[in-house]
Coordinates of C-alpha atoms (C1' of nucleotides) in Angstrom, one line a residue:
Chain J
M1 CA -5.1 2.4 0.8
M2 CA -4.9 2.3 4.5
S3 CA -4.7 -1.1 6.3
K4 CA -7.6 -2.4 8.2
K5 CA -5.5 -2.3 11.3
C6 CA -5.0 1.4 10.9
K7 CA -8.6 2.0 10.3
Y8 CA -9.5 0.0 13.4
A9 CA -7.0 2.0 15.4
I10 CA -8.6 5.3 14.3
K11 CA -12.1 4.0 15.2
A12 CA -10.9 2.8 18.5
M13 CA -9.2 6.1 19.2
V14 CA -12.3 8.1 18.3
R15 CA -14.3 5.9 20.7
L16 CA -11.7 6.6 23.4
A17 CA -11.8 10.3 22.5
A18 CA -15.6 10.3 23.0
N19 CA -14.9 9.0 26.5
Y20 CA -12.0 11.4 27.1
Q21 CA -11.6 12.2 30.9
K22 CA -14.6 10.0 31.7
G23 CA -12.7 6.9 32.8
S24 CA -11.7 3.8 30.9
L25 CA -13.3 1.6 28.2
S26 CA -12.6 -2.1 27.9
T27 CA -11.4 -3.8 24.7
A28 CA -14.6 -5.8 24.6
I29 CA -16.9 -2.7 24.6
I30 CA -14.8 -0.9 21.9
A31 CA -14.7 -4.1 19.8
A32 CA -18.4 -4.6 20.0
D33 CA -19.3 -0.9 19.3
E34 CA -16.9 -0.4 16.4
N35 CA -17.2 -3.8 14.8
I36 CA -13.6 -4.8 15.3
P37 CA -12.3 -8.4 16.0
K38 CA -11.6 -8.3 19.7
K39 CA -8.3 -10.2 19.8
F40 CA -7.0 -8.1 16.9
L41 CA -8.1 -4.9 18.7
E42 CA -6.1 -6.0 21.8
Q43 CA -2.9 -5.9 19.7
I44 CA -3.8 -2.6 18.3
L45 CA -4.4 -1.0 21.7
L46 CA -1.1 -2.4 22.9
E47 CA 0.7 -0.6 20.1
L48 CA -1.2 2.6 20.9
K49 CA -0.1 2.2 24.5
Q50 CA 3.6 1.7 23.4
A51 CA 3.2 4.9 21.3
K52 CA 2.1 6.7 24.5
L53 CA -1.2 7.7 23.0
V54 CA -3.3 5.7 25.5
N55 CA -2.9 4.2 28.9
S56 CA -4.6 1.2 30.5
K57 CA -5.8 -0.2 33.8
Q58 CA -6.2 -3.9 34.4
G59 CA -8.9 -5.7 36.3
I60 CA -12.6 -5.0 36.8
G61 CA -13.7 -1.6 35.6
G62 CA -10.4 -1.3 33.8
G63 CA -9.7 -0.7 30.2
Y64 CA -8.0 1.9 28.0
Y65 CA -8.2 5.7 28.1
L66 CA -6.8 8.5 26.0
L67 CA -3.7 10.3 27.2
K68 CA -3.9 13.3 24.9
S69 CA -6.6 15.7 24.1
P70 CA -8.6 14.7 21.0
N71 CA -7.4 17.6 19.0
E72 CA -3.8 16.7 19.7
V73 CA -4.0 13.3 17.9
S74 CA -4.3 13.2 14.1
M75 CA -4.8 10.6 11.5
A76 CA -1.3 11.3 10.3
E77 CA 0.2 10.2 13.5
L78 CA -1.9 7.0 13.6
Y79 CA -1.2 6.2 10.0
R80 CA 2.6 6.4 10.6
I81 CA 2.3 4.1 13.6
F82 CA 0.4 1.4 11.7
D83 CA 1.1 1.9 8.0
G84 CA 4.4 3.7 8.1
P85 CA 5.4 6.5 5.7
I86 CA 2.8 8.9 4.3
A87 CA 5.1 9.6 1.4
L88 CA 4.7 7.5 -1.7
V89 CA 8.4 6.8 -2.0
P90 CA 10.9 6.2 0.9
C91 CA 13.3 8.9 -0.3
V92 CA 10.9 11.7 0.4
S93 CA 9.6 10.4 3.7
L94 CA 10.1 12.7 6.7
Y95 CA 9.8 10.0 9.4
Y96 CA 11.0 6.9 7.5
Y97 CA 13.6 8.2 5.1
E98 CA 15.4 5.6 3.0
P99 CA 17.2 5.9 -0.3
C100 CA 15.2 4.3 -3.2
D101 CA 17.2 1.2 -4.3
D102 CA 16.6 1.9 -8.0
C103 CA 17.8 5.4 -7.7
P104 CA 21.6 5.9 -8.2
D105 CA 21.7 9.6 -7.5
E106 CA 19.0 11.2 -5.4
A107 CA 19.9 14.8 -6.5
A108 CA 19.4 13.8 -10.1
C109 CA 15.9 12.2 -9.4
Y110 CA 13.3 14.0 -11.4
L111 CA 10.5 12.3 -9.5
R112 CA 11.2 13.8 -6.1
K113 CA 9.8 17.3 -6.5
E114 CA 6.4 16.0 -7.4
M115 CA 6.6 13.3 -4.8
I116 CA 7.3 15.9 -2.2
K117 CA 4.3 17.9 -3.3
V118 CA 2.0 14.9 -3.1
R119 CA 3.4 14.0 0.3
D120 CA 2.8 17.6 1.7
K121 CA -0.8 17.8 0.4
T122 CA -1.6 14.4 1.8
R123 CA 0.2 15.1 5.1
T124 CA -1.5 18.4 5.7
A125 CA -4.9 16.9 5.1
M126 CA -4.1 14.0 7.4
M127 CA -2.9 16.3 10.1
K128 CA -6.1 18.3 10.0
A129 CA -8.0 15.1 10.5
T130 CA -7.9 15.0 14.3
L131 CA -9.9 12.8 16.7
Q132 CA -11.8 16.0 17.5
S133 CA -12.8 16.5 13.9
F134 CA -14.1 13.0 13.8
L135 CA -16.1 13.6 17.0
D136 CA -17.5 16.8 15.4
N137 CA -18.6 14.8 12.4
Q138 CA -20.2 12.2 14.6
K139 CA -22.1 14.9 16.4
S140 CA -23.4 16.6 13.3
I141 CA -24.4 13.3 11.7
K142 CA -26.4 12.5 14.8
Q143 CA -28.0 16.0 14.7
Q144 CA -29.0 15.4 11.1
T145 CA -30.6 12.1 11.6
K146 CA -32.5 13.5 14.6
R147 CA -33.9 16.3 12.3
T148 CA -35.0 13.8 9.6
L149 CA -37.0 11.8 12.2
Chain Y
M1 CA 3.6 3.9 -0.2
M2 CA 3.6 3.2 -3.9
S3 CA 4.6 -0.2 -5.2
K4 CA 7.9 -0.6 -7.0
K5 CA 5.9 -1.7 -10.0
C6 CA 4.1 1.6 -10.1
K7 CA 7.3 3.6 -9.7
Y8 CA 8.9 1.6 -12.5
A9 CA 5.9 2.3 -14.6
I10 CA 6.2 6.1 -14.0
K11 CA 9.9 6.0 -14.9
A12 CA 9.3 4.0 -18.0
M13 CA 6.6 6.4 -19.1
V14 CA 8.8 9.4 -18.5
R15 CA 11.4 7.8 -20.6
L16 CA 8.8 7.2 -23.3
A17 CA 7.6 10.8 -22.9
A18 CA 11.1 12.0 -23.6
N19 CA 11.0 10.1 -26.8
Y20 CA 7.4 11.2 -27.7
Q21 CA 6.9 11.3 -31.5
K22 CA 10.4 10.2 -32.1
G23 CA 9.9 6.5 -32.7
S24 CA 9.9 3.6 -30.3
L25 CA 12.1 2.4 -27.5
S26 CA 12.8 -1.2 -26.6
T27 CA 12.2 -2.7 -23.2
A28 CA 16.0 -3.5 -23.0
I29 CA 16.9 0.2 -23.4
I30 CA 14.4 1.5 -20.9
A31 CA 15.3 -1.2 -18.4
A32 CA 19.0 -0.4 -18.6
D33 CA 18.5 3.4 -18.5
E34 CA 16.0 3.4 -15.7
N35 CA 17.5 0.6 -13.6
I36 CA 14.4 -1.7 -13.9
P37 CA 14.6 -5.5 -14.1
K38 CA 13.9 -6.2 -17.7
K39 CA 11.5 -9.1 -17.4
F40 CA 9.5 -7.2 -14.8
L41 CA 9.4 -4.2 -17.1
E42 CA 8.0 -6.3 -19.9
Q43 CA 4.9 -7.1 -17.8
I44 CA 4.5 -3.5 -16.8
L45 CA 4.7 -2.2 -20.4
L46 CA 2.1 -4.8 -21.4
E47 CA -0.3 -3.5 -18.7
L48 CA 0.3 0.0 -20.0
K49 CA -0.5 -1.2 -23.5
Q50 CA -3.7 -2.7 -22.2
A51 CA -4.5 0.6 -20.6
K52 CA -4.1 2.2 -24.0
L53 CA -1.4 4.6 -22.8
V54 CA 1.3 3.1 -25.1
N55 CA 1.5 1.0 -28.2
S56 CA 4.2 -1.3 -29.4
K57 CA 5.9 -2.7 -32.5
Q58 CA 7.6 -6.0 -32.7
G59 CA 10.8 -6.9 -34.4
I60 CA 14.1 -5.1 -35.0
G61 CA 13.8 -1.4 -34.5
G62 CA 10.6 -2.1 -32.6
G63 CA 9.6 -1.3 -29.0
Y64 CA 7.1 0.9 -27.2
Y65 CA 5.9 4.4 -27.8
L66 CA 3.6 6.8 -26.0
L67 CA 0.1 7.2 -27.4
K68 CA -0.9 10.4 -25.5
S69 CA 0.8 13.7 -25.1
P70 CA 3.1 13.9 -22.0
N71 CA 0.8 16.5 -20.4
E72 CA -2.2 14.2 -20.7
V73 CA -0.8 11.4 -18.6
S74 CA -0.6 11.9 -14.8
M75 CA 0.7 10.0 -11.8
A76 CA -2.9 9.6 -10.7
E77 CA -3.7 7.6 -13.7
L78 CA -0.7 5.4 -13.4
Y79 CA -1.2 4.9 -9.7
R80 CA -4.7 3.7 -10.3
I81 CA -3.6 1.2 -12.9
F82 CA -0.9 -0.4 -10.7
D83 CA -1.8 0.3 -7.1
G84 CA -5.5 0.8 -7.3
P85 CA -7.5 3.4 -5.4
I86 CA -6.0 6.7 -4.3
A87 CA -8.5 6.9 -1.5
L88 CA -7.4 5.5 1.9
V89 CA -10.7 3.6 2.3
P90 CA -12.7 1.8 -0.4
C91 CA -15.9 3.6 0.5
V92 CA -14.6 7.0 -0.7
S93 CA -12.9 5.8 -3.8
L94 CA -14.1 7.3 -7.1
Y95 CA -12.9 4.6 -9.4
Y96 CA -12.8 1.6 -7.1
Y97 CA -15.8 2.2 -4.8
E98 CA -16.7 -0.6 -2.4
P99 CA -18.5 -0.5 1.0
C100 CA -16.2 -1.0 3.9
D101 CA -17.0 -4.4 5.5
D102 CA -16.7 -3.1 9.0
C103 CA -19.1 -0.3 8.4
P104 CA -22.8 -1.1 8.9
D105 CA -24.2 2.3 7.7
E106 CA -22.2 4.4 5.3
A107 CA -24.3 7.5 5.9
A108 CA -23.5 7.3 9.6
C109 CA -19.8 6.9 9.1
Y110 CA -17.9 9.8 10.8
L111 CA -14.7 9.0 9.0
R112 CA -15.8 9.6 5.5
K113 CA -15.8 13.4 5.5
E114 CA -12.1 13.6 6.4
M115 CA -11.2 10.6 4.2
I116 CA -12.8 12.5 1.3
K117 CA -10.7 15.6 2.0
V118 CA -7.5 13.6 2.1
R119 CA -8.4 11.8 -1.1
D120 CA -9.1 15.1 -2.9
K121 CA -5.9 16.7 -1.8
T122 CA -3.8 13.7 -2.7
R123 CA -5.7 13.2 -6.0
T124 CA -5.3 16.9 -7.1
A125 CA -1.6 16.7 -6.4
M126 CA -1.2 13.5 -8.2
M127 CA -3.2 14.8 -11.2
K128 CA -0.9 17.8 -11.4
A129 CA 2.1 15.5 -11.6
T130 CA 2.1 14.8 -15.3
L131 CA 4.8 13.2 -17.5
Q132 CA 5.5 16.7 -18.8
S133 CA 6.1 18.0 -15.3
F134 CA 8.6 15.2 -14.7
L135 CA 10.3 16.1 -18.0
D136 CA 10.5 19.7 -16.9
N137 CA 12.1 18.6 -13.6
Q138 CA 14.6 16.5 -15.5
K139 CA 15.5 19.4 -17.7
S140 CA 16.0 21.9 -14.9
I141 CA 18.1 19.4 -13.0
K142 CA 20.3 19.0 -16.0
Q143 CA 20.6 22.7 -16.4
Q144 CA 21.6 23.0 -12.8
T145 CA 24.3 20.4 -12.9
K146 CA 25.6 22.1 -16.0
R147 CA 25.9 25.4 -14.2
T148 CA 27.8 23.9 -11.2
L149 CA 30.4 22.3 -13.5
Chain Z
dA1 C1' -10.7 -16.6 46.1
dC2 C1' -12.5 -15.3 41.9
dA3 C1' -14.1 -12.9 38.0
dT4 C1' -12.5 -9.5 34.9
dT5 C1' -9.4 -7.2 32.1
dG6 C1' -5.0 -6.2 30.0
dT7 C1' -0.1 -8.4 28.4
dC8 C1' 2.7 -11.1 25.8
dT9 C1' 4.2 -14.5 22.5
dA10 C1' 3.5 -17.6 19.1
dC11 C1' 1.3 -19.1 15.3
dC12 C1' -1.2 -19.3 10.8
dA13 C1' -3.7 -18.8 6.3
dA14 C1' -4.3 -15.9 2.5
dA15 C1' -3.0 -12.3 -0.3
dT16 C1' 0.3 -9.2 -2.3
dT17 C1' 4.7 -8.0 -4.0
dT18 C1' 8.6 -8.5 -6.7
dG19 C1' 10.3 -10.7 -9.3
dT20 C1' 12.1 -15.1 -12.9
dA21 C1' 11.6 -18.6 -16.8
dG22 C1' 10.5 -20.0 -21.1
dA23 C1' 8.0 -20.8 -25.1
dA24 C1' 5.5 -18.5 -28.8
dT25 C1' 4.8 -14.9 -32.1
dA26 C1' 5.7 -11.0 -35.0
dT27 C1' 8.9 -8.1 -37.6
dT28 C1' 12.8 -6.7 -40.1
dA29 C1' 17.5 -7.0 -42.2
dT30 C1' 20.3 -9.7 -44.9
Chain N
dA1 C1' 14.4 -18.3 -46.3
dT2 C1' 16.6 -17.5 -42.2
dA3 C1' 18.6 -15.3 -38.4
dA4 C1' 18.2 -11.7 -35.2
dT5 C1' 15.4 -8.9 -32.5
dA6 C1' 11.6 -7.7 -29.9
dT7 C1' 7.1 -8.2 -27.9
dT8 C1' 3.4 -11.5 -25.9
dC9 C1' 1.7 -14.7 -22.9
dT10 C1' 1.4 -17.9 -19.1
dA11 C1' 3.2 -20.0 -15.3
dC12 C1' 5.8 -20.2 -11.2
dA13 C1' 7.9 -18.9 -6.8
dA14 C1' 10.2 -16.7 -2.8
dA15 C1' 9.6 -13.2 0.5
dT16 C1' 6.8 -10.1 2.9
dT17 C1' 2.5 -8.2 4.5
dT18 C1' -2.1 -8.5 6.1
dG19 C1' -5.6 -9.9 9.0
dG20 C1' -6.3 -12.3 12.0
dT21 C1' -6.5 -16.6 16.3
dA22 C1' -5.0 -19.0 20.5
dG23 C1' -3.5 -19.5 24.9
dA24 C1' -0.9 -18.7 29.0
dC25 C1' 0.1 -15.1 32.2
dA26 C1' -0.3 -10.9 35.2
dA27 C1' -2.8 -7.4 37.5
dT28 C1' -6.8 -5.5 39.9
dG29 C1' -11.3 -4.9 42.3
dT30 C1' -14.9 -7.1 45.1

DNA sequence: ACATTGTCTACCAAATTTGTAGAATATTAT
DNA sequence: ATAATATTCTACAAATTTGGTAGACAATGT
């Protein structure tokens, strides 16, 4: 499971993506719109700034804005920032590699091959899930509810 | 990431799979072979028994043995027992469904579609990773080290 | 000057993880 | 019978992670 922090980050990023190149959004607005505790969201947005995914402006009319195009930011990237490795075991992680402490000889590990397969499938799917794809979903959902009215 | 408990469970199950229909193995032996804290492993094996994946015999010569064929038990099943949902968010979990508490209207959630895709890819890969596939890996690794000698 | 908004650090409660401890129970060999 | 072996069951606990809150401070626009 993904942490709430990570899910909040995704929702905040989608909100910023919807506002891409249209100025900045305040934490308060994003928090209210997306149902995220404001003070918690502040920390999250700071981390996103450190990761160079967003930038901010202080003062009245200030807030956060996306630095990259919505199709350049994926769930995989956000997951790694907030929840760490996508891999199920550290010894097959691409970005957070560590030897497993219960594993005396990595080359002899009969788990790795399947762990790598799982990682790759998950990773690919998570990389395909870009902010843009979320925006597209949002749009098509809105279209659908409009039709049913 | 997978919990250590789950990883231990997989290793223990592979060990039992290697001994399938050849009698029972004691906790002590499995713990020593697979580098798992014995007392912790006891708890794990009890949970596996409750899940009807293994059975046990007490007393001298006793221990645990696999109830199902090695190709009938997958990593997906073990993951669910020890780490819960494979899905990244509760609202797309097949076995542990729950509404997300930050989500007012599930039908309007623009995250679900991609979350379902990720879940399905991960799930499929985890279901393909059966105890038998681990045994096969183990065998081919042993063959390989034999050739390099 | 003042209201607004982000920045930074510290703190905190609850849950989860990763075990350990020990007594009780069942089984088997002698 | 009894000793040895092995599972069963319950409780406990330290360390880490999660999901936040609080408050002082800094920057910015009007």
